[in-house]
Short mmCIF file of C-alpha atoms and ligand atoms in Angstrom, two decimals:
data_model
loop_
_atom_site.label_atom_id
_atom_site.label_comp_id
_atom_site.label_asym_id
_atom_site.label_seq_id
_atom_site.Cartn_x
_atom_site.Cartn_y
_atom_site.Cartn_z
CA MET A 23 -61.34 -27.17 -13.29
CA LYS A 24 -58.52 -24.68 -12.60
CA ASN A 25 -56.06 -24.54 -9.49
CA THR A 26 -57.18 -21.77 -6.89
CA LEU A 27 -54.73 -19.40 -6.41
CA LYS A 28 -52.49 -20.58 -4.39
CA GLU A 29 -52.28 -23.73 -6.42
CA ASN A 30 -51.12 -21.33 -8.80
CA ALA A 31 -48.44 -19.84 -6.75
CA GLU A 32 -46.89 -23.08 -5.84
CA ALA A 33 -46.86 -24.50 -9.10
CA LEU A 34 -45.10 -21.98 -10.93
CA ALA A 35 -42.63 -21.91 -7.70
CA LEU A 36 -42.52 -25.97 -8.55
CA ARG A 37 -42.17 -25.19 -12.11
CA THR A 38 -38.26 -24.37 -11.60
CA VAL A 39 -37.96 -27.92 -12.24
CA LEU A 40 -38.95 -27.24 -15.83
CA GLY A 41 -36.22 -25.23 -17.07
CA TYR A 42 -33.61 -27.79 -15.88
CA ILE A 43 -36.29 -31.03 -17.41
CA ASN A 44 -35.70 -29.33 -20.43
CA GLY A 45 -32.08 -27.96 -20.71
CA LYS A 46 -30.29 -29.96 -23.43
CA ASP A 47 -28.44 -31.74 -21.50
CA PRO A 48 -29.98 -35.45 -19.85
CA ASP A 49 -26.49 -36.00 -17.21
CA ASP A 50 -26.95 -31.97 -16.10
CA ALA A 51 -31.10 -32.39 -15.69
CA ILE A 52 -31.23 -35.52 -14.12
CA GLU A 53 -28.43 -33.80 -11.52
CA LYS A 54 -30.54 -30.54 -11.23
CA VAL A 55 -33.95 -33.15 -10.75
CA LEU A 56 -32.54 -34.64 -7.79
CA GLU A 57 -31.13 -31.55 -6.32
CA TRP A 58 -34.04 -30.40 -6.73
CA ALA A 59 -36.29 -33.08 -5.43
CA ASP A 60 -33.82 -33.36 -1.98
CA LYS A 61 -34.86 -30.25 -0.86
CA PHE A 62 -38.48 -29.95 -1.79
CA ASP A 63 -38.80 -33.44 0.35
CA GLU A 64 -35.85 -31.75 2.81
CA LYS A 65 -38.77 -31.06 5.30
CA GLU A 66 -40.78 -34.19 5.05
CA GLY A 67 -38.45 -36.52 3.72
CA THR A 68 -41.72 -38.41 3.23
CA VAL A 69 -39.68 -39.96 -0.20
CA ALA A 70 -36.42 -40.14 1.45
CA LYS A 71 -36.39 -43.94 0.42
CA GLN A 72 -37.54 -43.40 -2.94
CA ARG A 73 -34.60 -40.48 -3.21
CA GLU A 74 -31.65 -42.89 -3.01
CA LEU A 75 -32.97 -45.67 -4.66
CA ILE A 76 -33.70 -43.07 -8.20
CA ARG A 77 -30.38 -41.05 -6.77
CA ARG A 78 -28.43 -44.47 -6.74
CA GLU A 79 -29.56 -46.10 -9.78
CA LEU A 80 -29.61 -42.93 -12.58
CA GLY A 81 -25.51 -42.30 -10.82
CA ASN A 82 -25.07 -45.90 -12.76
CA LYS A 83 -24.01 -44.47 -16.55
CA ASP A 84 -24.03 -48.40 -18.11
CA GLY A 85 -27.64 -49.36 -16.22
CA ASN A 86 -31.23 -50.15 -17.80
CA TRP A 87 -32.73 -47.04 -15.89
CA TYR A 88 -30.16 -44.27 -16.71
CA LYS A 89 -29.97 -45.48 -20.66
CA LEU A 90 -34.19 -44.99 -19.95
CA VAL A 91 -34.18 -42.02 -18.66
CA LYS A 92 -31.22 -40.24 -21.03
CA SER A 93 -33.84 -41.81 -23.88
CA PHE A 94 -36.39 -39.13 -23.46
CA TRP A 95 -34.37 -36.73 -24.07
CA THR A 96 -33.49 -38.11 -27.40
CA ASP A 97 -36.20 -39.80 -28.40
CA ILE A 98 -38.85 -37.55 -26.85
CA ASP A 99 -40.14 -33.44 -28.01
CA PRO A 100 -38.98 -31.70 -25.28
CA SER A 101 -42.07 -29.43 -24.78
CA VAL A 102 -44.47 -33.26 -24.42
CA ARG A 103 -41.69 -34.07 -22.03
CA GLN A 104 -42.09 -31.41 -19.97
CA ARG A 105 -46.14 -31.93 -20.14
CA THR A 106 -45.70 -34.79 -19.39
CA PHE A 107 -43.10 -34.21 -16.33
CA GLU A 108 -45.29 -31.23 -15.52
CA ASN A 109 -49.14 -33.49 -15.56
CA PHE A 110 -47.40 -36.36 -13.62
CA ILE A 111 -45.20 -34.52 -10.89
CA ILE A 112 -46.26 -31.52 -10.13
CA ASN A 113 -50.42 -31.49 -11.04
CA ALA A 114 -51.61 -35.25 -10.26
CA THR A 115 -49.25 -36.74 -7.37
CA ILE A 116 -47.84 -32.89 -5.95
CA LEU A 117 -50.66 -30.62 -5.92
CA GLY A 118 -53.12 -33.14 -7.07
CA GLY A 119 -52.68 -35.27 -3.49
CA ARG A 120 -52.96 -32.93 -1.55
CA ARG A 121 -56.29 -32.18 -2.95
CA LYS A 122 -57.13 -36.00 -3.43
CA ALA A 123 -56.35 -35.95 1.10
CA GLU A 124 -58.43 -32.53 1.76
CA ALA A 125 -61.78 -34.27 -0.74
CA ARG A 126 -60.93 -37.54 1.10
CA LYS A 127 -61.61 -36.56 5.19
CA LYS A 128 -64.52 -34.27 4.07
CA TYR A 129 -65.58 -37.15 1.93
CA GLY A 130 -65.40 -39.85 3.56
CA CYS A 131 -64.06 -42.58 0.68
CA ASN A 132 -61.94 -43.84 -0.96
CA ILE A 133 -60.12 -41.64 -3.62
CA PRO A 134 -58.90 -42.44 -7.06
CA TRP A 135 -55.18 -41.35 -7.60
CA THR A 136 -56.20 -41.76 -11.87
CA ILE A 137 -60.44 -42.99 -13.18
CA LEU A 138 -60.43 -45.54 -16.03
CA ILE A 139 -62.57 -44.19 -18.63
CA ASP A 140 -64.93 -46.85 -22.03
CA PRO A 141 -65.53 -43.33 -23.71
CA THR A 142 -67.25 -46.33 -26.31
CA SER A 143 -67.85 -50.20 -26.20
CA ALA A 144 -66.94 -49.72 -30.15
CA CYS A 145 -64.00 -51.63 -31.19
CA ASN A 146 -62.60 -51.85 -35.27
CA LEU A 147 -61.28 -55.38 -33.81
CA HIS A 148 -62.64 -58.42 -32.68
CA CYS A 149 -60.33 -60.51 -30.39
CA ILE A 150 -60.92 -63.15 -28.84
CA GLY A 151 -61.44 -63.79 -25.25
CA CYS A 152 -61.77 -59.72 -25.12
CA TRP A 153 -65.05 -58.46 -23.67
CA ALA A 154 -65.03 -55.85 -25.51
CA ALA A 155 -66.01 -57.53 -28.64
CA GLU A 156 -68.45 -59.06 -27.57
CA TYR A 157 -70.34 -55.68 -26.75
CA GLY A 158 -70.99 -54.45 -29.84
CA ASN A 159 -71.44 -50.92 -30.83
CA HIS A 160 -73.90 -48.50 -29.89
CA LEU A 161 -72.80 -47.10 -26.29
CA ASN A 162 -70.52 -44.13 -26.44
CA LEU A 163 -70.10 -41.87 -23.47
CA SER A 164 -71.19 -38.22 -24.50
CA TYR A 165 -68.67 -35.33 -25.06
CA GLU A 166 -70.49 -33.46 -22.40
CA PHE A 167 -69.96 -36.32 -20.00
CA LEU A 168 -66.60 -37.06 -20.59
CA ASP A 169 -66.05 -33.00 -20.20
CA SER A 170 -68.21 -32.75 -16.35
CA LEU A 171 -66.52 -36.31 -15.14
CA VAL A 172 -62.46 -34.39 -15.35
CA ASN A 173 -64.12 -31.50 -14.21
CA GLN A 174 -65.61 -33.48 -10.97
CA ALA A 175 -62.49 -35.35 -10.83
CA ASN A 176 -60.43 -31.90 -10.72
CA GLU A 177 -61.93 -31.05 -7.95
CA ILE A 178 -61.27 -33.38 -5.54
CA GLY A 179 -57.52 -33.74 -7.25
CA VAL A 180 -58.02 -36.70 -9.59
CA ARG A 181 -55.52 -35.20 -12.20
CA MET A 182 -54.96 -38.94 -15.05
CA PHE A 183 -57.51 -40.26 -16.54
CA LEU A 184 -57.61 -43.68 -19.29
CA TYR A 185 -59.41 -44.94 -21.86
CA THR A 186 -60.32 -48.29 -22.54
CA GLY A 187 -62.57 -50.13 -24.46
CA GLY A 188 -64.20 -50.85 -26.99
CA GLU A 189 -61.56 -49.10 -29.00
CA PRO A 190 -61.17 -45.76 -27.58
CA LEU A 191 -59.44 -44.09 -30.69
CA VAL A 192 -62.63 -44.93 -32.35
CA ARG A 193 -63.97 -40.86 -30.76
CA LYS A 194 -60.13 -39.81 -31.00
CA ALA A 195 -62.12 -36.18 -32.20
CA ASP A 196 -63.43 -36.23 -28.52
CA ILE A 197 -60.44 -37.34 -26.94
CA ILE A 198 -58.68 -34.67 -28.24
CA ARG A 199 -61.04 -32.90 -27.65
CA LEU A 200 -60.55 -33.14 -24.12
CA CYS A 201 -56.97 -33.13 -24.30
CA GLU A 202 -57.21 -29.69 -25.44
CA ALA A 203 -60.00 -29.09 -22.79
CA HIS A 204 -57.36 -29.66 -19.99
CA PRO A 205 -54.66 -29.41 -21.29
CA ASP A 206 -53.73 -29.94 -16.92
CA SER A 207 -54.36 -32.73 -16.74
CA GLN A 208 -53.05 -36.63 -18.36
CA PHE A 209 -54.61 -38.82 -20.77
CA MET A 210 -53.16 -42.41 -21.72
CA SER A 211 -55.08 -44.66 -23.44
CA PHE A 212 -55.55 -48.46 -23.96
CA THR A 213 -55.43 -49.02 -27.41
CA ASN A 214 -55.08 -51.54 -30.33
CA GLY A 215 -52.86 -49.13 -31.89
CA THR A 216 -54.35 -49.61 -36.19
CA LEU A 217 -56.41 -45.77 -35.82
CA ILE A 218 -52.61 -43.97 -35.41
CA ASP A 219 -52.09 -41.70 -37.78
CA GLU A 220 -49.87 -39.66 -39.12
CA LYS A 221 -52.51 -37.01 -38.25
CA PHE A 222 -53.45 -37.78 -35.70
CA ALA A 223 -49.57 -38.15 -34.09
CA GLU A 224 -49.57 -34.42 -35.15
CA ASP A 225 -52.65 -33.07 -33.22
CA MET A 226 -51.03 -35.93 -30.18
CA LEU A 227 -47.97 -33.15 -30.93
CA ARG A 228 -49.42 -30.31 -30.44
CA VAL A 229 -51.71 -31.14 -27.07
CA LYS A 230 -48.96 -32.84 -25.36
CA ASN A 231 -51.31 -34.72 -22.63
CA PHE A 232 -51.95 -37.91 -24.15
CA VAL A 233 -50.03 -40.54 -24.51
CA PRO A 234 -50.78 -45.08 -25.61
CA ALA A 235 -50.01 -47.85 -24.40
CA ILE A 236 -50.94 -50.61 -27.96
CA SER A 237 -52.22 -54.01 -26.86
CA VAL A 238 -49.88 -56.67 -28.44
CA GLU A 239 -50.07 -60.42 -27.91
CA GLY A 240 -46.48 -61.57 -28.59
CA PHE A 241 -44.75 -61.55 -32.14
CA GLU A 242 -47.00 -61.22 -35.92
CA GLU A 243 -48.70 -64.69 -35.94
CA ALA A 244 -48.88 -64.53 -32.16
CA THR A 245 -51.15 -61.24 -32.44
CA ASP A 246 -53.12 -61.37 -35.36
CA SER A 247 -54.30 -64.73 -34.87
CA ARG A 248 -55.54 -63.11 -30.99
CA ARG A 249 -56.50 -59.91 -32.89
CA GLY A 250 -57.37 -60.44 -36.79
CA LYS A 251 -54.47 -60.73 -39.42
CA GLY A 252 -52.79 -57.73 -40.09
CA THR A 253 -53.35 -56.62 -36.77
CA TYR A 254 -49.32 -56.81 -35.95
CA LYS A 255 -48.18 -54.85 -39.06
CA ALA A 256 -50.36 -51.52 -38.26
CA VAL A 257 -49.20 -52.03 -34.55
CA GLU A 258 -45.61 -51.50 -36.21
CA ASN A 259 -46.58 -49.19 -38.60
CA ALA A 260 -48.06 -46.58 -35.83
CA MET A 261 -44.50 -47.18 -33.71
CA ARG A 262 -43.10 -46.50 -36.45
CA ILE A 263 -45.53 -42.55 -36.76
CA LEU A 264 -44.95 -42.06 -32.90
CA ARG A 265 -41.50 -42.90 -33.07
CA GLU A 266 -40.81 -40.44 -36.19
CA HIS A 267 -43.21 -37.70 -34.05
CA LYS A 268 -41.27 -38.25 -31.31
CA LEU A 269 -44.27 -39.07 -28.91
CA PRO A 270 -44.18 -41.34 -25.33
CA PHE A 271 -45.92 -44.22 -25.95
CA GLY A 272 -45.94 -47.82 -24.38
CA VAL A 273 -47.12 -51.34 -24.76
CA SER A 274 -49.87 -53.67 -23.54
CA CYS A 275 -49.79 -57.09 -22.86
CA CYS A 276 -51.68 -59.76 -22.17
CA TYR A 277 -50.14 -62.59 -21.05
CA THR A 278 -52.28 -66.74 -21.51
CA HIS A 279 -51.61 -70.07 -20.96
CA GLU A 280 -50.34 -69.92 -25.25
CA ASN A 281 -48.40 -66.77 -25.74
CA TYR A 282 -46.57 -66.71 -22.00
CA LYS A 283 -43.51 -67.69 -23.06
CA VAL A 284 -43.57 -65.65 -25.87
CA ILE A 285 -44.35 -62.83 -23.18
CA GLY A 286 -41.17 -63.28 -20.72
CA SER A 287 -38.44 -63.70 -23.94
CA GLU A 288 -35.40 -61.20 -24.08
CA GLU A 289 -36.40 -61.50 -27.39
CA TYR A 290 -39.93 -59.78 -27.07
CA PHE A 291 -38.52 -57.83 -24.70
CA ASP A 292 -36.01 -56.22 -26.66
CA TRP A 293 -38.67 -55.88 -29.90
CA MET A 294 -40.49 -54.02 -27.58
CA ILE A 295 -37.28 -51.64 -26.60
CA GLU A 296 -36.55 -51.88 -30.20
CA GLN A 297 -39.18 -50.11 -31.50
CA GLY A 298 -39.58 -47.54 -28.96
CA ALA A 299 -42.42 -47.94 -26.75
CA LYS A 300 -40.63 -46.75 -23.27
CA PHE A 301 -43.42 -48.35 -20.28
CA ALA A 302 -44.94 -52.16 -20.74
CA TRP A 303 -47.96 -53.02 -18.78
CA PHE A 304 -48.57 -56.94 -18.00
CA PHE A 305 -52.32 -58.63 -17.96
CA THR A 306 -53.07 -61.96 -17.60
CA TYR A 307 -56.29 -63.68 -19.30
CA MET A 308 -58.97 -62.84 -16.76
CA PRO A 309 -62.17 -65.39 -18.18
CA ILE A 310 -64.83 -62.48 -17.64
CA GLY A 311 -68.37 -62.46 -19.68
CA VAL A 312 -70.54 -65.48 -19.65
CA GLY A 313 -69.24 -68.11 -21.86
CA SER A 314 -65.35 -66.85 -21.40
CA PRO A 315 -63.24 -69.82 -22.07
CA THR A 316 -61.12 -70.58 -18.99
CA SER A 317 -58.72 -72.80 -20.96
CA LEU A 318 -56.62 -70.03 -21.87
CA MET A 319 -55.80 -68.52 -18.13
CA VAL A 320 -52.09 -68.93 -16.60
CA SER A 321 -50.80 -72.15 -14.41
CA ALA A 322 -49.96 -70.84 -11.13
CA GLU A 323 -46.31 -71.91 -12.41
CA GLU A 324 -46.77 -69.94 -15.41
CA ARG A 325 -48.02 -66.37 -13.31
CA ALA A 326 -44.50 -67.90 -10.95
CA TYR A 327 -42.49 -68.16 -14.10
CA MET A 328 -43.95 -64.09 -15.66
CA TYR A 329 -43.23 -62.23 -11.65
CA ASP A 330 -39.75 -63.99 -12.47
CA ARG A 331 -39.23 -62.64 -15.99
CA ILE A 332 -41.03 -59.37 -14.96
CA ARG A 333 -38.80 -58.46 -12.31
CA GLU A 334 -35.31 -60.10 -13.55
CA TYR A 335 -35.96 -57.61 -16.93
CA ARG A 336 -35.97 -54.95 -14.45
CA LYS A 337 -32.90 -55.26 -13.57
CA THR A 338 -30.94 -54.79 -16.66
CA LYS A 339 -34.50 -53.58 -19.56
CA PRO A 340 -34.52 -49.84 -20.61
CA ILE A 341 -38.16 -49.94 -19.49
CA PHE A 342 -41.03 -49.25 -17.17
CA THR A 343 -42.43 -52.28 -16.21
CA MET A 344 -45.68 -52.90 -13.96
CA ASP A 345 -46.89 -56.07 -13.82
CA PHE A 346 -51.06 -55.92 -12.81
CA TRP A 347 -50.89 -58.52 -10.15
CA ASN A 348 -47.35 -59.84 -9.93
CA ASP A 349 -47.32 -56.12 -8.76
CA GLY A 350 -49.61 -55.97 -5.43
CA GLU A 351 -46.49 -56.12 -3.19
CA TYR A 352 -45.42 -52.39 -3.99
CA VAL A 353 -49.40 -50.93 -3.31
CA LYS A 354 -50.69 -53.50 -1.11
CA GLY A 355 -52.51 -54.72 -2.62
CA CYS A 356 -55.61 -54.50 -4.32
CA ILE A 357 -56.12 -51.10 -6.88
CA ALA A 358 -59.78 -50.52 -7.31
CA GLY A 359 -62.77 -50.00 -5.47
CA GLY A 360 -61.90 -46.03 -6.05
CA ARG A 361 -58.62 -47.08 -3.31
CA TYR A 362 -55.84 -45.95 -7.11
CA TYR A 363 -58.66 -46.71 -9.31
CA PHE A 364 -62.04 -47.29 -10.48
CA HIS A 365 -63.06 -47.65 -14.15
CA VAL A 366 -65.98 -46.26 -15.70
CA ASN A 367 -67.72 -48.05 -18.59
CA ALA A 368 -69.45 -47.26 -21.89
CA ASN A 369 -72.90 -47.11 -20.21
CA GLY A 370 -71.81 -44.91 -17.10
CA ASP A 371 -71.33 -47.14 -15.15
CA ALA A 372 -69.35 -47.34 -12.13
CA GLU A 373 -67.56 -50.39 -11.63
CA PRO A 374 -65.18 -51.19 -8.18
CA CYS A 375 -62.06 -52.29 -12.02
CA ALA A 376 -61.85 -52.94 -15.63
CA PHE A 377 -62.18 -56.32 -14.36
CA ILE A 378 -64.72 -56.34 -12.53
CA HIS A 379 -68.13 -55.85 -14.46
CA TYR A 380 -70.95 -55.36 -11.11
CA SER A 381 -72.16 -50.97 -10.36
CA ASP A 382 -74.42 -50.41 -7.88
CA THR A 383 -74.05 -46.63 -9.27
CA ASN A 384 -74.46 -44.72 -12.13
CA LEU A 385 -72.67 -41.91 -12.96
CA LYS A 386 -75.01 -40.57 -15.19
CA GLU A 387 -77.14 -40.17 -12.41
CA HIS A 388 -75.13 -39.58 -9.50
CA SER A 389 -72.23 -38.12 -8.58
CA LEU A 390 -68.70 -38.99 -8.81
CA ILE A 391 -68.62 -38.26 -4.96
CA GLU A 392 -71.59 -39.56 -4.87
CA ALA A 393 -70.46 -43.32 -6.45
CA LEU A 394 -67.17 -43.41 -3.84
CA GLN A 395 -69.56 -43.32 -1.42
CA ALA A 396 -71.56 -45.54 -2.44
CA PRO A 397 -72.05 -49.51 -0.96
CA LEU A 398 -69.74 -51.59 -3.25
CA PHE A 399 -67.05 -49.03 -3.21
CA SER A 400 -67.32 -49.06 0.45
CA GLU A 401 -66.75 -52.45 1.03
CA TYR A 402 -64.03 -52.78 -1.40
CA ALA A 403 -62.67 -50.37 1.01
CA LYS A 404 -63.80 -51.80 4.15
CA SER A 405 -61.91 -55.17 2.79
CA GLN A 406 -58.85 -53.97 1.45
CA PRO A 407 -56.01 -56.30 1.32
CA PHE A 408 -58.13 -59.25 0.54
CA SER A 409 -55.06 -61.02 1.41
CA PRO A 410 -51.60 -59.72 3.71
CA ASN A 411 -49.88 -61.60 1.55
CA TYR A 412 -50.26 -58.51 -1.64
CA LEU A 413 -49.05 -61.49 -4.01
CA ARG A 414 -52.73 -62.78 -3.20
CA PRO A 415 -53.97 -59.49 -4.34
CA CYS A 416 -56.93 -60.30 -6.01
CA PRO A 417 -60.86 -60.71 -4.65
CA LEU A 418 -62.27 -62.08 -8.03
CA LEU A 419 -58.52 -64.35 -9.42
CA ASP A 420 -56.71 -64.79 -5.86
CA ASN A 421 -58.96 -64.23 -2.88
CA LYS A 422 -62.03 -67.35 -2.68
CA GLY A 423 -65.12 -65.55 -2.90
CA ALA A 424 -64.45 -61.74 -1.90
CA LEU A 425 -65.56 -60.39 -4.43
CA ALA A 426 -69.33 -62.55 -4.60
CA LYS A 427 -69.45 -61.01 -0.51
CA MET A 428 -68.95 -57.84 -1.82
CA VAL A 429 -71.08 -57.94 -5.27
CA HIS A 430 -74.04 -59.58 -2.87
CA ASP A 431 -73.66 -56.84 0.72
CA SER A 432 -73.88 -54.28 -1.72
CA ASP A 433 -76.72 -55.52 -4.03
CA ALA A 434 -74.61 -54.66 -6.79
CA ASP A 435 -76.06 -55.54 -10.42
CA SER A 436 -73.96 -56.97 -13.17
CA THR A 437 -72.91 -54.48 -15.52
CA ASP A 438 -71.69 -56.91 -18.92
CA LEU A 439 -73.00 -55.53 -21.34
CA SER A 440 -73.88 -58.06 -23.39
CA ALA A 441 -75.12 -60.73 -21.41
CA LYS A 442 -75.66 -60.38 -17.25
CA GLU A 443 -73.10 -63.07 -15.60
CA ASP A 444 -74.21 -64.14 -12.31
CA VAL A 445 -70.72 -63.36 -9.66
CA ASP A 446 -71.23 -66.56 -8.04
CA ASP A 447 -70.52 -68.21 -11.78
CA LEU A 448 -67.29 -65.94 -12.83
CA CYS A 449 -65.99 -66.76 -9.44
CA ALA A 450 -66.77 -70.29 -9.78
CA LYS A 451 -64.52 -70.11 -12.90
CA CYS A 452 -61.47 -69.05 -11.40
CA ALA A 453 -61.79 -70.93 -8.17
CA ASP A 454 -59.26 -73.84 -9.70
CA ALA A 455 -56.82 -71.16 -10.05
CA ALA A 456 -56.81 -69.25 -5.99
CA ASP A 457 -56.19 -72.65 -4.58
CA ASN A 458 -53.22 -73.95 -6.90
CA TRP A 459 -51.27 -69.61 -6.46
CA LYS A 460 -51.96 -69.79 -2.80
CA PRO A 461 -48.73 -72.31 -2.04
CA VAL A 462 -47.13 -70.34 -4.81
CA ALA A 463 -48.04 -67.24 -4.00
CA ASP A 464 -46.84 -67.54 -0.70
CA SER A 465 -43.65 -69.07 -0.36
CA ILE A 466 -42.15 -67.36 -3.10
CA TRP A 467 -44.04 -64.00 0.06
CA GLN A 468 -41.59 -65.65 2.79
CA LYS A 469 -39.09 -66.21 0.48
CA THR A 470 -39.05 -61.91 -0.54
CA HIS A 471 -40.68 -61.27 2.93
CA PRO A 472 -39.33 -63.60 5.30
CA GLY A 473 -41.76 -63.27 9.00
CA ALA A 474 -44.12 -61.10 7.48
CA PRO A 475 -48.16 -63.27 7.35
CA LEU A 476 -49.24 -64.12 4.89
S1 LIG B 10 -59.82 -55.75 -7.96
FE1 LIG B 10 -58.78 -57.46 -9.04
S2 LIG B 10 -57.82 -57.25 -11.43
FE2 LIG B 10 -59.00 -55.63 -10.14
S3 LIG B 10 -57.30 -53.57 -9.55
FE3 LIG B 10 -58.13 -55.30 -7.41
S4 LIG B 10 -57.05 -56.92 -7.23
FE4 LIG B 10 -56.84 -55.97 -9.69
#
């Protein structure tokens, strides 16, 4: 789906800023981009607070945020930097934002910012506690399906796509083909990194709109014990290749009862930065799937420890971090069910979230709009936020019974590809965690948001 003539005219005007992004001097570029943002937002003032915050943080030349932004000029290929900015800011956020607002009114449902897609259930590794490992190697979404989904999404303003899996790079030829076919969309991928080689890096440099987030469990022993011997070295090799090609990448970290201290350590943060990662996503282990052990779940105290560590490093380390559960306060709780995102599994089922394997709509039989309007996503839209304390965002992990109610009320089925999991059984596995986290989360919330409801 291409931009309309009006959008192209707007994009052309917005592209003046790309000249600044392309400039050689980052200080000059930062100042000009901020001046441009001030003018652009002058009338509406919708991001006035954010502009002020960015100006303050980037004004400190010794600060971590200044160092991170500057590194995009020293470490990243200029044409990739430009395309990434264009797709994130202009296409996905500004132009896409308008289309999304119109679509929301027209169709009366949530319109997401991004869609997570499993192009395949196949994976070349077999990680402990990963549902993908149990799914087998037999399901793939065709190129035509993926292309149609991207086109339908572009129509309603969605320009961001994030691959999960399985190991998405098992399908790297189709992934590159999709990047080429949709240069105005941004593609990202969670990956174990072991399939990144020189040829793939050359392809990434050519298409410019693909950014990987490599999964790591800590240092060599922890990574290899969960993902298999030799994985850590393969990951470091992939990061070296990306660094040498001046390609942006991030890290995806799943913290568990066993590795949370390492993942939350300064040494580990410094390692990610040294490797060249520009962002890190943190997830906590969830016992998804029949037979998944609950023993790997973090305790309430361990989750609070990660809350503190990540916030601390956010003030000092030049890497952008996002903690999928503990950052619920920045997005008013749960973002699933199409509110900001939803997930399509390798069978084409539209699931509310990558962690919630229940669905009432398959995208091989229904359009994207039909999936967004279907009962399960409507239940999500009706029920969000699940708690006024946004540190308890999740209908599975933090709010007992909330997920089961939505699944029952919408008549959704388990979409687990290996063994169907009863939603009441799944919720029962998380009940203690929800009970234990509530007092800890409430105490943090009261300290950080005095007077806000609980
Ligand atoms: S359902 Fe839970 S895991 Fe998924 S986005 Fe919502 S809060 Fe996060």
